[in-house]
mmCIF file of C-alpha atoms and ligand atoms in Angstrom:
data_model
loop_
_atom_site.group_PDB
_atom_site.id
_atom_site.type_symbol
_atom_site.label_atom_id
_atom_site.label_comp_id
_atom_site.label_asym_id
_atom_site.label_seq_id
_atom_site.Cartn_x
_atom_site.Cartn_y
_atom_site.Cartn_z
ATOM 1 C CA MET A 1 18.232 34.984 15.260
ATOM 2 C CA LYS A 2 17.291 31.399 14.771
ATOM 3 C CA PRO A 3 18.335 29.601 11.563
ATOM 4 C CA ILE A 4 16.043 26.304 11.299
ATOM 5 C CA VAL A 5 17.071 23.604 9.001
ATOM 6 C CA LEU A 6 14.151 21.175 8.056
ATOM 7 C CA PHE A 7 14.439 17.709 6.759
ATOM 8 C CA GLY A 8 11.483 15.297 6.120
ATOM 9 C CA SER A 9 10.768 12.654 3.517
ATOM 10 C CA PRO A 10 8.129 12.870 1.028
ATOM 11 C CA GLY A 11 4.816 12.441 2.821
ATOM 12 C CA SER A 12 6.339 13.345 6.047
ATOM 13 C CA GLY A 13 4.305 16.653 6.354
ATOM 14 C CA LYS A 14 7.341 18.819 6.036
ATOM 15 C CA GLY A 15 5.424 21.579 3.896
ATOM 16 C CA THR A 16 2.961 21.816 6.601
ATOM 17 C CA GLN A 17 5.382 22.148 9.403
ATOM 18 C CA ALA A 18 7.461 24.625 7.436
ATOM 19 C CA LYS A 19 4.470 26.879 7.173
ATOM 20 C CA MET A 20 3.451 26.503 10.811
ATOM 21 C CA LEU A 21 6.794 27.485 11.868
ATOM 22 C CA THR A 22 7.306 30.529 9.805
ATOM 23 C CA ASP A 23 3.705 31.656 10.983
ATOM 24 C CA CYS A 24 4.549 31.020 14.540
ATOM 25 C CA LEU A 25 8.053 32.553 14.459
ATOM 26 C CA GLY A 26 7.512 35.240 11.963
ATOM 27 C CA VAL A 27 10.463 34.249 9.800
ATOM 28 C CA PRO A 28 10.743 33.649 6.174
ATOM 29 C CA HIS A 29 10.547 29.891 4.669
ATOM 30 C CA PHE A 30 13.268 29.321 2.011
ATOM 31 C CA SER A 31 12.557 26.321 -0.240
ATOM 32 C CA THR A 32 15.454 25.709 -2.885
ATOM 33 C CA GLY A 33 12.979 24.420 -5.160
ATOM 34 C CA ASP A 34 10.796 27.447 -5.072
ATOM 35 C CA MET A 35 13.869 29.846 -5.264
ATOM 36 C CA LEU A 36 14.939 28.215 -8.310
ATOM 37 C CA ARG A 37 11.722 28.184 -10.167
ATOM 38 C CA ASP A 38 11.333 31.688 -9.191
ATOM 39 C CA ARG A 39 14.429 32.888 -10.733
ATOM 40 C CA ILE A 40 13.645 31.167 -14.021
ATOM 41 C CA ARG A 41 10.173 32.889 -13.883
ATOM 42 C CA HIS A 42 11.326 36.388 -13.205
ATOM 43 C CA GLY A 43 14.149 36.829 -15.591
ATOM 44 C CA ASN A 44 17.553 36.596 -16.830
ATOM 45 C CA GLN A 45 19.723 35.817 -13.713
ATOM 46 C CA ILE A 46 19.923 32.331 -14.518
ATOM 47 C CA SER A 47 21.768 31.215 -17.680
ATOM 48 C CA PRO A 48 19.670 29.310 -20.345
ATOM 49 C CA MET A 49 21.759 26.317 -19.512
ATOM 50 C CA VAL A 50 20.800 26.162 -15.980
ATOM 51 C CA ALA A 51 17.047 26.758 -16.924
ATOM 52 C CA ALA A 52 17.275 23.887 -19.409
ATOM 53 C CA LYS A 53 18.982 21.534 -16.675
ATOM 54 C CA MET A 54 16.253 22.699 -14.358
ATOM 55 C CA HIS A 55 13.443 21.901 -16.694
ATOM 56 C CA SER A 56 14.818 18.489 -17.506
ATOM 57 C CA GLY A 57 15.093 17.783 -13.845
ATOM 58 C CA ALA A 58 18.858 17.360 -13.699
ATOM 59 C CA LEU A 59 20.676 18.460 -10.639
ATOM 60 C CA VAL A 60 21.746 22.152 -10.441
ATOM 61 C CA SER A 61 25.331 22.747 -9.244
ATOM 62 C CA ASP A 62 26.114 23.328 -5.657
ATOM 63 C CA GLU A 63 27.773 26.519 -6.469
ATOM 64 C CA LEU A 64 24.589 27.999 -7.859
ATOM 65 C CA VAL A 65 22.168 26.701 -5.170
ATOM 66 C CA ASN A 66 24.722 27.906 -2.483
ATOM 67 C CA GLN A 67 24.767 31.365 -4.030
ATOM 68 C CA LEU A 68 21.057 31.572 -4.239
ATOM 69 C CA VAL A 69 20.562 30.435 -0.680
ATOM 70 C CA MET A 70 23.213 32.856 0.350
ATOM 71 C CA GLU A 71 21.443 35.856 -1.225
ATOM 72 C CA GLN A 72 18.144 34.868 0.708
ATOM 73 C CA ILE A 73 19.474 34.082 4.180
ATOM 74 C CA THR A 74 21.818 37.356 4.262
ATOM 75 C CA GLY A 75 19.006 39.406 2.997
ATOM 76 C CA PRO A 76 16.893 41.871 5.441
ATOM 77 C CA GLU A 77 13.953 39.621 5.319
ATOM 78 C CA ALA A 78 15.999 36.949 7.121
ATOM 79 C CA SER A 79 17.500 39.244 9.939
ATOM 80 C CA ARG A 80 15.255 37.569 12.543
ATOM 81 C CA GLY A 81 15.844 33.868 11.463
ATOM 82 C CA PHE A 82 14.570 31.599 8.640
ATOM 83 C CA VAL A 83 13.505 28.103 7.960
ATOM 84 C CA LEU A 84 15.289 26.210 5.189
ATOM 85 C CA ASP A 85 13.612 23.395 3.305
ATOM 86 C CA GLY A 86 15.334 21.302 0.759
ATOM 87 C CA TYR A 87 18.786 22.763 1.691
ATOM 88 C CA PRO A 88 21.341 21.649 2.284
ATOM 89 C CA ARG A 89 20.845 18.595 -0.059
ATOM 90 C CA THR A 90 24.618 17.740 -0.690
ATOM 91 C CA LEU A 91 27.529 17.382 1.550
ATOM 92 C CA ALA A 92 29.215 20.411 -0.248
ATOM 93 C CA GLN A 93 25.915 22.502 0.499
ATOM 94 C CA ALA A 94 25.802 21.278 4.100
ATOM 95 C CA GLU A 95 29.536 22.273 4.675
ATOM 96 C CA HIS A 96 29.047 25.729 2.970
ATOM 97 C CA LEU A 97 26.071 26.305 5.023
ATOM 98 C CA CYS A 98 27.740 25.379 8.377
ATOM 99 C CA LYS A 99 30.880 27.358 7.389
ATOM 100 C CA TRP A 100 28.822 30.510 6.867
ATOM 101 C CA LEU A 101 26.841 29.895 10.142
ATOM 102 C CA ASP A 102 29.937 29.565 12.200
ATOM 103 C CA GLY A 103 31.603 32.556 10.484
ATOM 104 C CA SER A 104 28.435 34.523 11.461
ATOM 105 C CA GLY A 105 28.360 33.266 15.227
ATOM 106 C CA LEU A 106 25.212 31.448 14.446
ATOM 107 C CA ARG A 107 24.065 27.996 15.324
ATOM 108 C CA GLU A 108 21.134 26.275 13.475
ATOM 109 C CA VAL A 109 18.651 23.925 14.828
ATOM 110 C CA VAL A 110 18.380 20.836 12.506
ATOM 111 C CA ILE A 111 15.043 19.146 12.760
ATOM 112 C CA HIS A 112 14.603 15.765 11.262
ATOM 113 C CA LEU A 113 11.040 14.864 10.830
ATOM 114 C CA ALA A 114 11.215 11.156 11.446
ATOM 115 C CA VAL A 115 8.885 8.774 10.065
ATOM 116 C CA ASP A 116 8.556 5.040 9.346
ATOM 117 C CA TYR A 117 8.491 4.501 5.557
ATOM 118 C CA ASN A 118 5.810 1.609 5.916
ATOM 119 C CA VAL A 119 3.630 4.288 7.545
ATOM 120 C CA ILE A 120 4.016 6.733 4.664
ATOM 121 C CA ILE A 121 3.598 3.947 2.103
ATOM 122 C CA ALA A 122 0.233 3.009 3.884
ATOM 123 C CA ARG A 123 -0.837 6.514 3.884
ATOM 124 C CA LEU A 124 0.193 7.692 0.262
ATOM 125 C CA THR A 125 -1.034 4.496 -1.167
ATOM 126 C CA GLY A 126 -4.475 5.091 0.472
ATOM 127 C CA ARG A 127 -4.931 8.129 -1.572
ATOM 128 C CA ARG A 128 -7.879 8.043 -4.126
ATOM 129 C CA MET A 129 -8.890 10.636 -6.489
ATOM 130 C CA CYS A 130 -11.975 11.057 -8.509
ATOM 131 C CA PRO A 131 -11.110 11.364 -12.349
ATOM 132 C CA ARG A 132 -14.016 13.589 -12.972
ATOM 133 C CA CYS A 133 -14.034 16.418 -10.449
ATOM 134 C CA GLY A 134 -10.415 15.782 -8.822
ATOM 135 C CA THR A 135 -11.860 15.459 -5.248
ATOM 136 C CA LEU A 136 -9.077 13.556 -3.029
ATOM 137 C CA TYR A 137 -9.947 10.912 -0.619
ATOM 138 C CA ASN A 138 -7.762 8.605 1.617
ATOM 139 C CA VAL A 139 -9.162 5.106 2.457
ATOM 140 C CA ALA A 140 -7.723 5.556 5.933
ATOM 141 C CA SER A 141 -8.310 9.083 6.872
ATOM 142 C CA ARG A 142 -10.900 10.633 4.631
ATOM 143 C CA PRO A 143 -12.927 7.714 3.240
ATOM 144 C CA PRO A 144 -15.557 8.311 0.634
ATOM 145 C CA ARG A 145 -19.237 7.509 1.802
ATOM 146 C CA VAL A 146 -19.484 4.680 -0.520
ATOM 147 C CA ASP A 147 -16.439 2.354 -0.946
ATOM 148 C CA GLU A 148 -14.293 3.712 -4.205
ATOM 149 C CA GLN A 149 -16.967 6.016 -5.260
ATOM 150 C CA CYS A 150 -16.844 9.985 -5.360
ATOM 151 C CA ASP A 151 -19.195 11.639 -2.790
ATOM 152 C CA LEU A 152 -19.957 14.234 -5.275
ATOM 153 C CA ASP A 153 -20.674 12.485 -8.653
ATOM 154 C CA GLY A 154 -20.407 8.735 -7.962
ATOM 155 C CA GLN A 155 -17.446 8.311 -10.254
ATOM 156 C CA LYS A 156 -15.233 5.139 -9.430
ATOM 157 C CA LEU A 157 -12.009 6.551 -7.774
ATOM 158 C CA VAL A 158 -8.594 5.993 -9.049
ATOM 159 C CA ILE A 159 -4.963 5.851 -7.753
ATOM 160 C CA ARG A 160 -2.791 8.496 -9.221
ATOM 161 C CA GLU A 161 0.177 7.200 -10.797
ATOM 162 C CA ASP A 162 2.413 9.061 -8.405
ATOM 163 C CA ASP A 163 0.619 7.428 -5.429
ATOM 164 C CA SER A 164 1.612 4.032 -6.555
ATOM 165 C CA GLU A 165 3.478 1.963 -4.196
ATOM 166 C CA GLU A 166 6.353 1.320 -6.577
ATOM 167 C CA VAL A 167 6.613 5.091 -7.370
ATOM 168 C CA ILE A 168 6.467 6.092 -3.712
ATOM 169 C CA ARG A 169 9.157 3.514 -2.713
ATOM 170 C CA GLU A 170 11.506 4.771 -5.307
ATOM 171 C CA ARG A 171 11.019 8.379 -4.079
ATOM 172 C CA LEU A 172 11.600 7.403 -0.418
ATOM 173 C CA ALA A 173 14.835 5.539 -1.488
ATOM 174 C CA ALA A 174 16.110 8.418 -3.545
ATOM 175 C CA TYR A 175 15.491 10.840 -0.539
ATOM 176 C CA ASP A 176 17.268 8.438 1.832
ATOM 177 C CA ARG A 177 20.238 8.166 -0.419
ATOM 178 C CA GLN A 178 20.568 11.824 -0.763
ATOM 179 C CA THR A 179 19.760 12.856 2.723
ATOM 180 C CA ARG A 180 21.540 10.086 4.766
ATOM 181 C CA PRO A 181 24.954 11.398 4.247
ATOM 182 C CA VAL A 182 23.865 15.103 4.958
ATOM 183 C CA LEU A 183 22.413 14.027 8.303
ATOM 184 C CA ASP A 184 25.497 11.941 9.036
ATOM 185 C CA TYR A 185 27.612 15.063 8.352
ATOM 186 C CA TYR A 186 25.734 17.027 10.872
ATOM 187 C CA ARG A 187 26.107 14.389 13.569
ATOM 188 C CA LYS A 188 29.576 13.633 12.974
ATOM 189 C CA ALA A 189 30.422 17.473 13.230
ATOM 190 C CA GLY A 190 28.776 17.365 16.648
ATOM 191 C CA ARG A 191 25.920 19.496 15.549
ATOM 192 C CA ARG A 192 22.448 18.873 17.212
ATOM 193 C CA VAL A 193 20.169 17.110 15.215
ATOM 194 C CA VAL A 194 16.752 16.793 16.820
ATOM 195 C CA GLN A 195 14.585 13.813 15.647
ATOM 196 C CA VAL A 196 10.829 14.561 15.868
ATOM 197 C CA ASP A 197 8.364 11.623 15.695
ATOM 198 C CA ALA A 198 6.249 12.542 12.791
ATOM 199 C CA ASN A 199 4.352 9.300 12.296
ATOM 200 C CA TYR A 200 0.849 9.249 13.412
ATOM 201 C CA ASP A 201 0.008 12.514 15.295
ATOM 202 C CA PRO A 202 -1.992 15.486 13.880
ATOM 203 C CA PRO A 203 0.230 18.283 12.613
ATOM 204 C CA GLY A 204 -0.523 20.471 15.712
ATOM 205 C CA VAL A 205 0.997 18.021 17.936
ATOM 206 C CA ILE A 206 4.049 17.390 15.835
ATOM 207 C CA PHE A 207 4.365 20.989 15.574
ATOM 208 C CA GLN A 208 4.440 21.447 19.503
ATOM 209 C CA ARG A 209 7.354 18.796 19.567
ATOM 210 C CA ILE A 210 9.282 21.002 17.019
ATOM 211 C CA ARG A 211 8.864 24.165 19.056
ATOM 212 C CA GLY A 212 9.823 22.428 22.193
ATOM 213 C CA ALA A 213 12.943 21.558 20.445
ATOM 214 C CA VAL A 214 13.601 24.872 19.289
ATOM 215 C CA GLU A 215 12.792 26.504 22.642
ATOM 216 C CA ALA A 216 14.964 23.759 24.448
ATOM 217 C CA ASP A 217 17.743 24.959 22.426
ATOM 218 C CA ASP A 218 17.343 28.607 23.562
ATOM 219 C CA CYS A 219 17.513 27.618 26.985
ATOM 220 C CA SER A 220 20.376 25.433 26.606
ATOM 221 C CA LYS A 221 22.448 28.483 25.089
ATOM 222 C CA ASN A 222 21.063 30.864 27.817
ATOM 223 C CA GLY A 223 22.098 28.410 30.516
ATOM 224 C CA GLY A 224 25.532 27.712 29.079
HETATM 225 ZN ZN1 LIG B 301 -16.101 13.492 -8.313
#
């Protein structure tokens, strides 16, 4: 039983790594964002007030998020382990999860996909989109054949508003404000946080690093 807690800023490739991990280990991937949206879609288990809060982008209470996550990780699907993504997001959530894991005799592996924000900004601000057909390009990694023109229809490519430097900087700063105290909590509590360099290498290489960290954890447990 291997609980994995995955942290990574916007643009760190966290979604890709979460998918590779779940495919490789055969365990479910629980993303709190998906979980909440799912609840709202499938019925009345969330009060209209919470649903309204969600839609308006406001934060949902720690209590509700904890409850949703507990239902998932104590379910039969998670009996062989799980990957948590987007949780814990606050100190109260981290304390709750750690307490539950300790009480269950489990020890998580915390993976932090560490990236240099300048690298992320360069990558994300390099994104271009064709306003006509929606094809995505990247001036660095997937350039069009002719500068700033769509390969398919010759339209002049545009930068989406979400990819503007200002918006990306604000999202990264918000992520930092939220996540830093949670990672500090893990470190101060003496729990193992594995930093994985996720700056330049292709997803497969980064994944091998994560796997190495997860397996090293197994060895240290067996040895000690
Ligand atoms: Zn096009």
